[in-house]
Amino acid sequence: MWLLLNVCLFCLLQYGEGQDRATLWRGNDRSGHCQYTFTVPSPSETSCPPTASGGPEMEGLKTRLSLLEVLVARLTGGETRGPGLGAGSEAGLQEALTQAMGERSLLQGEKEHLERDVEGLQRRVEEMRRETERLKSRPCYPQSPLVPPSVPLQDSGLRLAGDAGVLSHLVSNAGRQGDTGSLRDPAWRYGDNAGFQELKAEVTEIPAPSTEDSTGCGELISIGEPVSHRKADSIAGKYGVWMQDPEAVAPYGGKMVWRIDTVGSEVRQLFGYEDMDQLSKGYPSKVLLLPEPVESTGATLYRGSLYYQRRRSRTLLRYDLASESIAARRDLPHAGFHGQFPYSWGGYTDVDLGVDEQGLWAVYSTNKAKGAVVVSQLDPHNLAVKRSWETSIRKNSVANAFVICGRLYTVASYTAPNTTINFMFDTATGQGKQVALPFRNKYRYNSMVDYNPAQRKLHAWDNFHMVSYDVRLGHQ
């Protein structure tokens, strides 16, 4: 400390003698130690010269920092224009940001879907484990011994189905003395050993009964391989819906194809193509701007109108293609919306509209149904509910659904390349049952499956791709 005071006194005598410009300060530093600070202004220099670390390097660093600030301002929507950033660069940066944000949202959604799939698989594994333990604990019952050939059929305890009475009567009479000549078939041959006899018979094939009715309707028995027609051009086409009107009216014919890309917060564009060839080439002949935004992939076409769910609501809209205006609107009673009861892949698929041979349908769920699938037939003119059925399968356990001939069918998975149609509900009988019809997700993210009764095809939107499937009805 004495050395420090001596130095301070020397500096005071050398630089500040006779002047009241030198200052001495004492105080604790950040670590709590006492520190003396002596300050003397320069008698000749008005400013300090640049140090070795300043100069051009410092100016270059400042320039780079300024460019970085301008770039951040551009990406966040600022208005300040920096050097070297023209209108083209600004548009490119904004487009890249929009695409990156969209891809981030999609990846986040897919991550959540995969997590739900993993939870479902874990539950299935646990159920299978419990079922295995239950089956292991059951006793094995001994099988009944085979009836030896020497035992008469009427004494063996066996019964024959169908015409069992007549057949057993013939067999029993054939073994009696004196009656064999009248009942034995001329083709019945036997040798000296009566214990062995060879029986020959002719088999006539009888066709199985058909489930097809006079209108051509029937139960779904198979689905063909997917046929690809077009791939969407942008991230907005990750999910979507494409349709053809099964009962088209003027001014658009039955060959007209309609498409909606459904990724985005304000989905309102409806693209029209003259036919499938123009769809595959990507040349729309008509682009309509819908007056109210679309929610998800549940739209459908029927008798010259587009039917769809309004965004963030349970309101159904009928948009007349000829007048390009809303022709009817109505709330679907008690229907969940905007993520309350979606399909397993999410996407706000709470309400799914479709058409079959019997008319317009809505597939959804309600709080009263506790998440189970509800299917309702709608009046195509005013959207009123004509009749509803509640099924036994939960809506968030299936990937999609469609109606054929008044029967509701559900798809088990939207990502598995080889999945199944796993459930059928018949509105004519009010009964449902488990089924197992093979179904392929060729591109492994199927967000829309709808039926076209005029073409007897399924239309689907599988991971940017518009595909179709042939279906077979009528025979079991």
Tab-separated table of C-alpha atoms in Angstrom:
chain	number	residue	atom	x	y	z
A	1	MET	CA	0.000	0.000	0.000
A	2	TRP	CA	2.889	2.366	0.790
A	3	LEU	CA	4.317	1.716	-2.670
A	4	LEU	CA	0.987	2.605	-4.244
A	5	LEU	CA	0.794	5.875	-2.251
A	6	ASN	CA	4.325	6.818	-3.258
A	7	VAL	CA	3.510	6.222	-6.926
A	8	CYS	CA	0.377	8.309	-6.583
A	9	LEU	CA	2.325	11.164	-4.991
A	10	PHE	CA	4.914	10.998	-7.756
A	11	CYS	CA	2.220	11.160	-10.419
A	12	LEU	CA	0.581	14.054	-8.645
A	13	LEU	CA	3.855	16.011	-8.545
A	14	GLN	CA	4.772	15.092	-12.099
A	15	TYR	CA	1.460	15.688	-13.886
A	16	GLY	CA	-0.875	17.511	-11.619
A	17	GLU	CA	1.203	19.905	-9.553
A	18	GLY	CA	-0.665	23.118	-8.992
A	19	GLN	CA	-3.758	21.698	-10.671
A	20	ASP	CA	-6.827	20.217	-9.064
A	21	ARG	CA	-7.216	17.464	-11.620
A	22	ALA	CA	-5.830	14.310	-9.982
A	23	THR	CA	-8.228	12.066	-8.021
A	24	LEU	CA	-7.676	9.223	-5.581
A	25	TRP	CA	-10.490	6.703	-4.999
A	26	ARG	CA	-10.692	3.890	-2.473
A	27	GLY	CA	-13.313	1.129	-2.414
A	28	ASN	CA	-13.959	-2.645	-2.409
A	29	ASP	CA	-13.725	-4.557	-5.677
A	30	ARG	CA	-16.165	-7.375	-6.718
A	31	SER	CA	-14.364	-9.900	-4.547
A	32	GLY	CA	-14.585	-7.634	-1.435
A	33	HIS	CA	-10.933	-6.572	-1.312
A	34	CYS	CA	-9.939	-2.953	-0.634
A	35	GLN	CA	-8.610	-1.235	-3.782
A	36	TYR	CA	-7.033	2.254	-4.336
A	37	THR	CA	-7.495	3.902	-7.752
A	38	PHE	CA	-5.539	7.021	-8.812
A	39	THR	CA	-6.626	8.959	-11.938
A	40	VAL	CA	-4.607	11.671	-13.714
A	41	PRO	CA	-5.718	13.343	-16.995
A	42	SER	CA	-3.170	13.635	-19.812
A	43	PRO	CA	-1.649	17.139	-19.974
A	44	SER	CA	-1.205	17.055	-23.784
A	45	GLU	CA	-3.382	14.368	-25.466
A	46	THR	CA	-7.000	15.165	-26.122
A	47	SER	CA	-7.867	11.552	-27.089
A	48	CYS	CA	-6.171	8.193	-26.829
A	49	PRO	CA	-4.621	6.775	-30.023
A	50	PRO	CA	-6.129	3.488	-31.402
A	51	THR	CA	-4.758	0.322	-29.838
A	52	ALA	CA	-3.353	-2.652	-31.716
A	53	SER	CA	-6.674	-4.472	-31.467
A	54	GLY	CA	-8.646	-1.600	-33.124
A	55	GLY	CA	-8.348	-0.182	-36.612
A	56	PRO	CA	-9.612	-1.986	-39.734
A	57	GLU	CA	-10.357	-5.195	-37.854
A	58	MET	CA	-12.741	-3.426	-35.498
A	59	GLU	CA	-14.422	-1.638	-38.388
A	60	GLY	CA	-14.851	-4.936	-40.252
A	61	LEU	CA	-16.411	-6.526	-37.183
A	62	LYS	CA	-18.836	-3.606	-36.888
A	63	THR	CA	-19.786	-4.016	-40.565
A	64	ARG	CA	-20.456	-7.740	-40.156
A	65	LEU	CA	-22.564	-7.079	-37.057
A	66	SER	CA	-24.610	-4.505	-38.996
A	67	LEU	CA	-25.235	-7.011	-41.826
A	68	LEU	CA	-26.252	-9.644	-39.302
A	69	GLU	CA	-28.724	-7.243	-37.656
A	70	VAL	CA	-30.251	-6.455	-41.066
A	71	LEU	CA	-30.584	-10.169	-41.889
A	72	VAL	CA	-32.329	-10.865	-38.562
A	73	ALA	CA	-34.646	-7.915	-39.192
A	74	ARG	CA	-35.527	-9.331	-42.636
A	75	LEU	CA	-36.272	-12.807	-41.258
A	76	THR	CA	-38.508	-11.409	-38.521
A	77	GLY	CA	-40.430	-9.107	-40.861
A	78	GLY	CA	-38.562	-5.838	-40.229
A	79	GLU	CA	-38.563	-2.957	-42.708
A	80	THR	CA	-34.933	-1.785	-42.456
A	81	ARG	CA	-33.075	-2.405	-45.706
A	82	GLY	CA	-29.377	-3.114	-45.391
A	83	PRO	CA	-26.567	-2.917	-47.935
A	84	GLY	CA	-26.493	-5.731	-50.470
A	85	LEU	CA	-30.030	-6.995	-49.771
A	86	GLY	CA	-32.339	-6.298	-52.706
A	87	ALA	CA	-35.987	-7.154	-53.210
A	88	GLY	CA	-35.127	-10.581	-54.676
A	89	SER	CA	-33.039	-11.550	-51.669
A	90	GLU	CA	-35.761	-10.362	-49.320
A	91	ALA	CA	-38.413	-12.453	-51.100
A	92	GLY	CA	-36.146	-15.489	-51.116
A	93	LEU	CA	-35.431	-15.185	-47.412
A	94	GLN	CA	-39.125	-14.766	-46.595
A	95	GLU	CA	-40.050	-17.809	-48.728
A	96	ALA	CA	-37.323	-19.895	-47.080
A	97	LEU	CA	-38.538	-18.829	-43.636
A	98	THR	CA	-42.166	-19.698	-44.497
A	99	GLN	CA	-41.167	-23.108	-45.838
A	100	ALA	CA	-38.963	-23.816	-42.827
A	101	MET	CA	-41.754	-22.888	-40.406
A	102	GLY	CA	-44.220	-25.090	-42.300
A	103	GLU	CA	-41.848	-28.061	-42.304
A	104	ARG	CA	-41.189	-27.508	-38.594
A	105	SER	CA	-44.921	-27.636	-37.866
A	106	LEU	CA	-45.320	-30.809	-39.936
A	107	LEU	CA	-42.402	-32.504	-38.241
A	108	GLN	CA	-43.788	-31.557	-34.841
A	109	GLY	CA	-47.165	-33.004	-35.796
A	110	GLU	CA	-45.615	-36.219	-37.098
A	111	LYS	CA	-43.592	-36.527	-33.895
A	112	GLU	CA	-46.785	-36.286	-31.826
A	113	HIS	CA	-48.519	-38.839	-34.049
A	114	LEU	CA	-45.604	-41.253	-33.735
A	115	GLU	CA	-45.629	-40.849	-29.973
A	116	ARG	CA	-49.334	-41.717	-29.923
A	117	ASP	CA	-48.668	-44.737	-32.166
A	118	VAL	CA	-45.922	-45.923	-29.813
A	119	GLU	CA	-48.282	-45.606	-26.835
A	120	GLY	CA	-50.938	-47.572	-28.708
A	121	LEU	CA	-48.465	-50.307	-29.626
A	122	GLN	CA	-47.298	-50.529	-26.033
A	123	ARG	CA	-50.901	-50.998	-24.920
A	124	ARG	CA	-51.422	-53.681	-27.574
A	125	VAL	CA	-48.267	-55.513	-26.444
A	126	GLU	CA	-49.466	-55.434	-22.845
A	127	GLU	CA	-52.898	-56.749	-23.878
A	128	MET	CA	-51.300	-59.547	-25.903
A	129	ARG	CA	-49.064	-60.440	-22.966
A	130	ARG	CA	-52.076	-60.701	-20.643
A	131	GLU	CA	-53.952	-62.766	-23.232
A	132	THR	CA	-50.945	-65.098	-23.562
A	133	GLU	CA	-50.810	-65.578	-19.803
A	134	ARG	CA	-54.530	-66.282	-19.730
A	135	LEU	CA	-54.256	-68.874	-22.482
A	136	LYS	CA	-51.315	-70.533	-20.722
A	137	SER	CA	-53.365	-70.904	-17.563
A	138	ARG	CA	-56.219	-72.673	-19.345
A	139	PRO	CA	-56.225	-76.498	-19.164
A	140	CYS	CA	-55.757	-78.514	-22.361
A	141	TYR	CA	-58.726	-80.773	-22.945
A	142	PRO	CA	-58.009	-84.238	-24.394
A	143	GLN	CA	-59.097	-84.751	-27.973
A	144	SER	CA	-61.746	-87.342	-28.758
A	145	PRO	CA	-60.330	-90.531	-30.267
A	146	LEU	CA	-61.030	-91.265	-33.900
A	147	VAL	CA	-63.835	-93.665	-34.596
A	148	PRO	CA	-62.409	-96.924	-35.974
A	149	PRO	CA	-63.816	-98.097	-39.323
A	150	SER	CA	-65.277	-101.216	-37.732
A	151	VAL	CA	-67.576	-99.214	-35.431
A	152	PRO	CA	-71.025	-98.654	-36.966
A	153	LEU	CA	-71.747	-94.978	-37.591
A	154	GLN	CA	-74.993	-95.011	-35.663
A	155	ASP	CA	-73.188	-96.368	-32.582
A	156	SER	CA	-70.231	-93.976	-32.623
A	157	GLY	CA	-72.049	-90.959	-31.155
A	158	LEU	CA	-71.380	-88.843	-34.276
A	159	ARG	CA	-74.073	-86.701	-35.868
A	160	LEU	CA	-74.197	-85.419	-39.417
A	161	ALA	CA	-75.153	-81.880	-40.364
A	162	GLY	CA	-77.711	-80.959	-43.001
A	163	ASP	CA	-79.652	-84.047	-44.146
A	164	ALA	CA	-78.252	-86.083	-41.263
A	165	GLY	CA	-81.461	-88.017	-40.694
A	166	VAL	CA	-81.733	-89.316	-44.243
A	167	LEU	CA	-78.037	-90.123	-44.572
A	168	SER	CA	-77.806	-91.905	-41.223
A	169	HIS	CA	-80.925	-93.890	-42.148
A	170	LEU	CA	-79.316	-95.033	-45.401
A	171	VAL	CA	-76.081	-95.943	-43.663
A	172	SER	CA	-77.811	-97.900	-40.931
A	173	ASN	CA	-79.987	-99.767	-43.413
A	174	ALA	CA	-76.987	-100.526	-45.566
A	175	GLY	CA	-75.546	-102.610	-42.735
A	176	ARG	CA	-78.626	-104.789	-42.271
A	177	GLN	CA	-79.032	-108.280	-43.711
A	178	GLY	CA	-81.588	-108.496	-46.457
A	179	ASP	CA	-81.756	-104.729	-47.122
A	180	THR	CA	-78.392	-104.223	-48.754
A	181	GLY	CA	-79.527	-105.159	-52.207
A	182	SER	CA	-82.198	-102.471	-52.407
A	183	LEU	CA	-80.041	-99.649	-50.997
A	184	ARG	CA	-76.552	-100.384	-52.319
A	185	ASP	CA	-75.301	-98.101	-55.080
A	186	PRO	CA	-74.070	-99.990	-58.186
A	187	ALA	CA	-70.743	-98.162	-57.856
A	188	TRP	CA	-70.217	-99.608	-54.331
A	189	ARG	CA	-67.518	-102.277	-54.710
A	190	TYR	CA	-65.918	-104.340	-52.059
A	191	GLY	CA	-63.799	-107.481	-51.934
A	192	ASP	CA	-63.630	-110.406	-49.619
A	193	ASN	CA	-62.583	-108.123	-46.743
A	194	ALA	CA	-65.794	-106.403	-45.720
A	195	GLY	CA	-63.905	-104.332	-43.115
A	196	PHE	CA	-62.608	-102.009	-45.824
A	197	GLN	CA	-64.871	-100.396	-48.401
A	198	GLU	CA	-64.059	-97.633	-50.883
A	199	LEU	CA	-66.729	-94.985	-51.289
A	200	LYS	CA	-66.769	-92.903	-54.471
A	201	ALA	CA	-68.897	-89.810	-54.897
A	202	GLU	CA	-69.342	-86.933	-57.317
A	203	VAL	CA	-69.006	-83.362	-55.916
A	204	THR	CA	-71.126	-80.585	-57.413
A	205	GLU	CA	-69.973	-77.001	-56.783
A	206	ILE	CA	-72.748	-74.753	-55.480
A	207	PRO	CA	-72.029	-70.988	-55.763
A	208	ALA	CA	-71.951	-69.042	-52.508
A	209	PRO	CA	-74.898	-66.752	-51.872
A	210	SER	CA	-74.391	-63.195	-53.123
A	211	THR	CA	-74.656	-60.147	-50.866
A	212	GLU	CA	-75.272	-57.892	-53.855
A	213	ASP	CA	-78.724	-56.359	-54.222
A	214	SER	CA	-80.613	-55.292	-57.328
A	215	THR	CA	-79.034	-51.820	-57.290
A	216	GLY	CA	-75.516	-53.201	-57.582
A	217	CYS	CA	-74.734	-52.554	-53.914
A	218	GLY	CA	-73.027	-55.123	-51.775
A	219	GLU	CA	-70.566	-55.714	-48.996
A	220	LEU	CA	-66.948	-54.694	-49.602
A	221	ILE	CA	-64.794	-57.774	-50.209
A	222	SER	CA	-61.490	-56.425	-51.588
A	223	ILE	CA	-59.538	-53.258	-52.415
A	224	GLY	CA	-57.072	-53.048	-55.295
A	225	GLU	CA	-53.554	-51.655	-55.419
A	226	PRO	CA	-53.172	-47.851	-55.261
A	227	VAL	CA	-52.775	-46.029	-58.586
A	228	SER	CA	-50.916	-42.688	-58.466
A	229	HIS	CA	-52.224	-39.722	-60.483
A	230	ARG	CA	-50.260	-36.692	-59.294
A	231	LYS	CA	-47.889	-35.417	-56.609
A	232	ALA	CA	-48.451	-32.012	-54.983
A	233	ASP	CA	-45.885	-29.316	-55.761
A	234	SER	CA	-45.445	-27.585	-52.388
A	235	ILE	CA	-45.563	-28.129	-48.638
A	236	ALA	CA	-49.222	-27.020	-48.710
A	237	GLY	CA	-50.008	-30.333	-50.438
A	238	LYS	CA	-48.690	-32.587	-47.687
A	239	TYR	CA	-52.373	-33.186	-46.830
A	240	GLY	CA	-55.352	-32.544	-49.066
A	241	VAL	CA	-58.553	-33.779	-50.657
A	242	TRP	CA	-59.364	-34.537	-54.314
A	243	MET	CA	-62.818	-35.393	-55.620
A	244	GLN	CA	-65.071	-36.053	-58.602
A	245	ASP	CA	-68.823	-35.446	-58.456
A	246	PRO	CA	-70.688	-38.797	-58.742
A	247	GLU	CA	-73.854	-36.944	-59.830
A	248	ALA	CA	-72.443	-33.901	-61.605
A	249	VAL	CA	-74.680	-31.107	-62.931
A	250	ALA	CA	-74.092	-28.199	-65.335
A	251	PRO	CA	-71.891	-26.339	-65.927
A	252	TYR	CA	-69.356	-28.991	-64.854
A	253	GLY	CA	-69.388	-32.573	-66.048
A	254	GLY	CA	-68.594	-35.840	-64.320
A	255	LYS	CA	-65.016	-35.879	-65.629
A	256	MET	CA	-64.147	-32.647	-63.812
A	257	VAL	CA	-61.619	-33.197	-61.003
A	258	TRP	CA	-61.459	-30.896	-57.967
A	259	ARG	CA	-58.619	-30.505	-55.495
A	260	ILE	CA	-57.878	-28.640	-52.235
A	261	ASP	CA	-54.425	-28.427	-50.594
A	262	THR	CA	-55.255	-28.278	-46.884
A	263	VAL	CA	-51.987	-27.282	-45.165
A	264	GLY	CA	-52.328	-23.706	-43.896
A	265	SER	CA	-54.405	-21.501	-41.627
A	266	GLU	CA	-56.637	-19.997	-44.362
A	267	VAL	CA	-57.398	-22.784	-46.833
A	268	ARG	CA	-59.806	-21.324	-49.403
A	269	GLN	CA	-58.557	-22.261	-52.898
A	270	LEU	CA	-60.473	-24.893	-54.907
A	271	PHE	CA	-58.688	-26.017	-58.090
A	272	GLY	CA	-60.660	-27.563	-60.964
A	273	TYR	CA	-59.252	-29.735	-63.787
A	274	GLU	CA	-61.129	-30.763	-66.935
A	275	ASP	CA	-60.223	-34.439	-66.523
A	276	MET	CA	-57.725	-36.832	-64.963
A	277	ASP	CA	-55.196	-36.163	-67.715
A	278	GLN	CA	-55.147	-32.445	-66.938
A	279	LEU	CA	-54.815	-33.245	-63.222
A	280	SER	CA	-51.768	-35.408	-63.870
A	281	LYS	CA	-50.215	-32.589	-65.926
A	282	GLY	CA	-51.046	-29.958	-63.307
A	283	TYR	CA	-53.107	-27.662	-65.582
A	284	PRO	CA	-56.183	-26.341	-63.731
A	285	SER	CA	-58.944	-24.855	-65.850
A	286	LYS	CA	-60.744	-23.256	-62.900
A	287	VAL	CA	-59.638	-21.752	-59.566
A	288	LEU	CA	-62.357	-20.762	-57.101
A	289	LEU	CA	-61.810	-18.760	-53.909
A	290	LEU	CA	-64.149	-20.096	-51.241
A	291	PRO	CA	-65.877	-17.409	-49.142
A	292	GLU	CA	-65.045	-19.172	-45.861
A	293	PRO	CA	-61.964	-21.267	-44.943
A	294	VAL	CA	-61.893	-25.076	-45.002
A	295	GLU	CA	-61.125	-27.283	-41.975
A	296	SER	CA	-58.938	-30.302	-42.792
A	297	THR	CA	-59.552	-33.075	-45.376
A	298	GLY	CA	-63.237	-33.932	-44.852
A	299	ALA	CA	-64.769	-32.168	-47.887
A	300	THR	CA	-66.796	-33.925	-50.600
A	301	LEU	CA	-68.673	-33.190	-53.849
A	302	TYR	CA	-72.277	-34.116	-54.622
A	303	ARG	CA	-74.849	-32.891	-57.168
A	304	GLY	CA	-72.951	-29.758	-58.153
A	305	SER	CA	-72.059	-28.617	-54.625
A	306	LEU	CA	-68.960	-28.724	-52.463
A	307	TYR	CA	-69.735	-29.781	-48.881
A	308	TYR	CA	-67.175	-28.876	-46.239
A	309	GLN	CA	-66.640	-27.973	-42.572
A	310	ARG	CA	-65.910	-24.347	-41.740
A	311	ARG	CA	-62.588	-23.803	-39.967
A	312	ARG	CA	-62.647	-23.906	-36.143
A	313	SER	CA	-66.362	-24.709	-35.948
A	314	ARG	CA	-68.923	-27.507	-36.240
A	315	THR	CA	-70.656	-25.571	-39.040
A	316	LEU	CA	-71.226	-27.423	-42.323
A	317	LEU	CA	-71.373	-25.438	-45.569
A	318	ARG	CA	-72.827	-26.233	-48.998
A	319	TYR	CA	-71.016	-24.235	-51.676
A	320	ASP	CA	-72.821	-24.162	-55.041
A	321	LEU	CA	-70.255	-24.453	-57.847
A	322	ALA	CA	-72.511	-22.886	-60.494
A	323	SER	CA	-73.324	-19.689	-58.580
A	324	GLU	CA	-70.020	-19.713	-56.652
A	325	SER	CA	-71.789	-18.912	-53.404
A	326	ILE	CA	-72.847	-20.499	-50.106
A	327	ALA	CA	-76.226	-22.213	-50.657
A	328	ALA	CA	-76.764	-23.647	-47.153
A	329	ARG	CA	-75.147	-23.764	-43.726
A	330	ARG	CA	-75.976	-25.658	-40.554
A	331	ASP	CA	-74.243	-26.740	-37.347
A	332	LEU	CA	-73.755	-30.492	-37.006
A	333	PRO	CA	-75.436	-31.079	-33.603
A	334	HIS	CA	-72.990	-31.724	-30.720
A	335	ALA	CA	-70.146	-32.640	-33.111
A	336	GLY	CA	-66.597	-32.280	-31.809
A	337	PHE	CA	-64.350	-29.946	-33.816
A	338	HIS	CA	-60.801	-28.595	-34.121
A	339	GLY	CA	-59.027	-31.491	-32.455
A	340	GLN	CA	-61.661	-32.821	-30.027
A	341	PHE	CA	-62.319	-36.146	-31.810
A	342	PRO	CA	-59.953	-36.458	-34.811
A	343	TYR	CA	-58.735	-39.570	-36.591
A	344	SER	CA	-55.513	-41.101	-35.253
A	345	TRP	CA	-53.308	-38.982	-37.546
A	346	GLY	CA	-54.727	-35.725	-36.154
A	347	GLY	CA	-55.053	-32.847	-38.613
A	348	TYR	CA	-58.332	-31.538	-37.076
A	349	THR	CA	-60.189	-34.372	-38.839
A	350	ASP	CA	-63.141	-34.217	-36.437
A	351	VAL	CA	-65.816	-34.128	-39.171
A	352	ASP	CA	-65.479	-36.258	-42.314
A	353	LEU	CA	-68.075	-35.901	-45.088
A	354	GLY	CA	-68.639	-38.514	-47.789
A	355	VAL	CA	-71.027	-39.774	-50.455
A	356	ASP	CA	-72.253	-43.242	-51.418
A	357	GLU	CA	-75.146	-44.817	-53.359
A	358	GLN	CA	-77.580	-43.684	-50.663
A	359	GLY	CA	-76.551	-40.021	-50.410
A	360	LEU	CA	-74.549	-37.689	-48.156
A	361	TRP	CA	-72.957	-38.835	-44.881
A	362	ALA	CA	-71.042	-37.314	-41.948
A	363	VAL	CA	-68.598	-39.278	-39.769
A	364	TYR	CA	-67.747	-37.615	-36.431
A	365	SER	CA	-68.102	-38.017	-32.644
A	366	THR	CA	-69.703	-36.241	-29.684
A	367	ASN	CA	-69.211	-35.875	-25.948
A	368	LYS	CA	-72.273	-38.042	-25.429
A	369	ALA	CA	-70.731	-40.803	-27.548
A	370	LYS	CA	-67.479	-40.433	-25.532
A	371	GLY	CA	-65.306	-40.458	-28.639
A	372	ALA	CA	-67.001	-43.375	-30.414
A	373	VAL	CA	-67.639	-42.984	-34.141
A	374	VAL	CA	-71.046	-41.525	-34.994
A	375	VAL	CA	-72.319	-41.775	-38.578
A	376	SER	CA	-75.235	-39.602	-39.738
A	377	GLN	CA	-77.089	-39.358	-43.022
A	378	LEU	CA	-77.624	-35.730	-44.086
A	379	ASP	CA	-80.139	-33.959	-46.277
A	380	PRO	CA	-77.999	-32.737	-49.221
A	381	HIS	CA	-80.198	-29.654	-49.711
A	382	ASN	CA	-80.290	-28.112	-46.219
A	383	LEU	CA	-77.705	-30.269	-44.324
A	384	ALA	CA	-80.214	-31.424	-41.712
A	385	VAL	CA	-79.502	-34.743	-39.964
A	386	LYS	CA	-81.947	-37.388	-41.192
A	387	ARG	CA	-80.767	-40.259	-38.981
A	388	SER	CA	-77.739	-41.144	-36.802
A	389	TRP	CA	-76.043	-44.307	-35.563
A	390	GLU	CA	-73.464	-44.665	-32.784
A	391	THR	CA	-70.850	-47.386	-33.310
A	392	SER	CA	-68.621	-49.296	-30.894
A	393	ILE	CA	-65.245	-48.201	-32.318
A	394	ARG	CA	-63.394	-45.106	-31.082
A	395	LYS	CA	-62.691	-42.453	-33.677
A	396	ASN	CA	-59.126	-41.706	-32.574
A	397	SER	CA	-58.231	-45.405	-32.865
A	398	VAL	CA	-58.729	-45.473	-36.654
A	399	ALA	CA	-56.884	-43.601	-39.389
A	400	ASN	CA	-59.815	-42.848	-41.677
A	401	ALA	CA	-63.326	-43.949	-42.654
A	402	PHE	CA	-65.656	-44.070	-45.668
A	403	VAL	CA	-69.193	-45.251	-46.465
A	404	ILE	CA	-70.161	-47.716	-49.212
A	405	CYS	CA	-73.774	-48.825	-49.742
A	406	GLY	CA	-74.791	-47.601	-46.299
A	407	ARG	CA	-71.949	-49.469	-44.591
A	408	LEU	CA	-69.226	-47.627	-42.696
A	409	TYR	CA	-65.659	-48.969	-43.063
A	410	THR	CA	-62.602	-47.857	-41.053
A	411	VAL	CA	-58.885	-47.952	-41.920
A	412	ALA	CA	-56.584	-49.281	-39.188
A	413	SER	CA	-53.400	-47.247	-39.881
A	414	TYR	CA	-52.364	-44.214	-41.929
A	415	THR	CA	-48.608	-44.988	-41.988
A	416	ALA	CA	-48.237	-48.790	-42.147
A	417	PRO	CA	-47.570	-49.745	-45.792
A	418	ASN	CA	-49.688	-52.889	-45.404
A	419	THR	CA	-52.666	-52.292	-43.127
A	420	THR	CA	-56.325	-53.388	-43.118
A	421	ILE	CA	-59.905	-52.241	-43.241
A	422	ASN	CA	-60.596	-53.378	-39.684
A	423	PHE	CA	-64.252	-52.573	-38.921
A	424	MET	CA	-67.607	-52.468	-40.695
A	425	PHE	CA	-70.891	-51.016	-39.425
A	426	ASP	CA	-74.112	-51.687	-41.344
A	427	THR	CA	-76.676	-48.894	-40.947
A	428	ALA	CA	-79.410	-51.193	-42.309
A	429	THR	CA	-79.092	-53.569	-39.343
A	430	GLY	CA	-77.417	-51.299	-36.769
A	431	GLN	CA	-74.738	-53.972	-36.238
A	432	GLY	CA	-70.958	-53.735	-36.491
A	433	LYS	CA	-68.261	-56.367	-36.823
A	434	GLN	CA	-64.507	-56.759	-37.108
A	435	VAL	CA	-63.146	-57.359	-40.615
A	436	ALA	CA	-59.662	-57.748	-42.099
A	437	LEU	CA	-59.468	-56.515	-45.689
A	438	PRO	CA	-55.910	-55.693	-46.891
A	439	PHE	CA	-55.274	-52.013	-47.642
A	440	ARG	CA	-52.025	-50.360	-48.796
A	441	ASN	CA	-50.603	-46.971	-47.788
A	442	LYS	CA	-48.085	-46.751	-50.623
A	443	TYR	CA	-46.501	-43.479	-49.483
A	444	ARG	CA	-47.008	-44.060	-45.738
A	445	TYR	CA	-49.057	-41.020	-44.688
A	446	ASN	CA	-52.663	-41.349	-45.817
A	447	SER	CA	-54.664	-38.309	-44.708
A	448	MET	CA	-57.862	-38.740	-46.775
A	449	VAL	CA	-59.905	-41.740	-48.031
A	450	ASP	CA	-63.275	-41.191	-49.768
A	451	TYR	CA	-65.574	-43.340	-51.921
A	452	ASN	CA	-66.888	-42.428	-55.377
A	453	PRO	CA	-70.040	-44.494	-56.095
A	454	ALA	CA	-70.137	-43.611	-59.810
A	455	GLN	CA	-66.642	-45.008	-60.409
A	456	ARG	CA	-66.633	-47.666	-57.687
A	457	LYS	CA	-63.260	-46.330	-56.554
A	458	LEU	CA	-61.657	-44.958	-53.413
A	459	HIS	CA	-59.880	-41.609	-53.703
A	460	ALA	CA	-57.011	-40.989	-51.262
A	461	TRP	CA	-54.327	-38.405	-50.473
A	462	ASP	CA	-51.156	-40.208	-49.381
A	463	ASN	CA	-48.194	-38.005	-48.398
A	464	PHE	CA	-48.425	-35.413	-51.231
A	465	HIS	CA	-49.736	-38.079	-53.678
A	466	MET	CA	-53.263	-38.284	-55.145
A	467	VAL	CA	-54.078	-41.988	-55.564
A	468	SER	CA	-57.127	-44.181	-56.263
A	469	TYR	CA	-58.127	-47.786	-55.490
A	470	ASP	CA	-60.553	-50.112	-57.279
A	471	VAL	CA	-63.041	-51.881	-54.996
A	472	ARG	CA	-65.012	-55.123	-55.341
A	473	LEU	CA	-68.490	-55.507	-53.884
A	474	GLY	CA	-71.165	-58.090	-53.658
A	475	HIS	CA	-69.767	-61.589	-52.975
A	476	GLN	CA	-68.358	-63.169	-49.854
